[in-house]
């Protein structure tokens, strides 16, 4: 469970790998996510009855989470709930619709922070900083995130591109080489066009980075480094709005990290850009 930065984000990690689990592990995971507090107070026999999996399968599941067994799994689960203060996937029932939406976003941001180790984030930022050029690959509803990243990198003076057409993206991927960075953004991590571009870029020698909401999804197999937005099972036309918020938060964090690393250069470029843009304001 190295991607989870220790045991703090057990529930977040489980949600992130749902799509990659086998049917038996999925039964256990669904049971844990549905009522984690109940699991903490249950025996392994009770969990067996609740989820329909065997005792052996439950122990194997715990070990796949990086834990020694069910007892240690419950300790990690209790620690996770104690830190969040709320059962996973739930928000307060009282309050207005506006408040509930903001609660979901707040929880999603917390989960995103938990599942991305600081050391991994900083390493990714440094790789981008040292790159010759950055090419962003994404289509559909994830494309606005890629375009936002491109705009922010441009403000920093980085050589970046984010083509809209998927065919042009593939052509761009074939022209990358060592010293370049390719970033693929996909909620599900299974978008064929984006995964293919990252695969081609890697084969050409570029360093590859993915930003996805699904841990262990196909896109991660072609990424040298991975960033994870709030994990969730992505279904067609049901992708949660919070996914975009957390993806954009990660892009913002990269922007701030790089901007602060090169304060003088960034300030100069922002001033130059601002002086020209201000001329377009209406009097």
PDB file of C-alpha atoms in Angstrom, residues 52 77 113 147 164 166 174 177 189 242 269 278:
ATOM      1  CA  UNK A  52     -20.161 -13.785   1.604  1.00  0.00           C
ATOM      2  CA  UNK A  77      -9.448   1.188   9.637  1.00  0.00           C
ATOM      3  CA  UNK A 113      -4.193  14.823   0.075  1.00  0.00           C
ATOM      4  CA  UNK A 147      -5.891  22.778 -20.828  1.00  0.00           C
ATOM      5  CA  UNK A 164      -7.619  19.088 -28.378  1.00  0.00           C
ATOM      6  CA  UNK A 166      -6.907  13.001 -30.146  1.00  0.00           C
ATOM      7  CA  UNK A 174       5.432  10.135 -31.411  1.00  0.00           C
ATOM      8  CA  UNK A 177      12.038  12.074 -26.726  1.00  0.00           C
ATOM      9  CA  UNK A 189      -7.524   5.545 -16.121  1.00  0.00           C
ATOM     10  CA  UNK A 242     -15.555  16.396  -7.197  1.00  0.00           C
ATOM     11  CA  UNK A 269       6.845  36.610 -16.441  1.00  0.00           C
ATOM     12  CA  UNK A 278      -4.348  44.837 -18.911  1.00  0.00           C
TER      13      UNK A 278
END
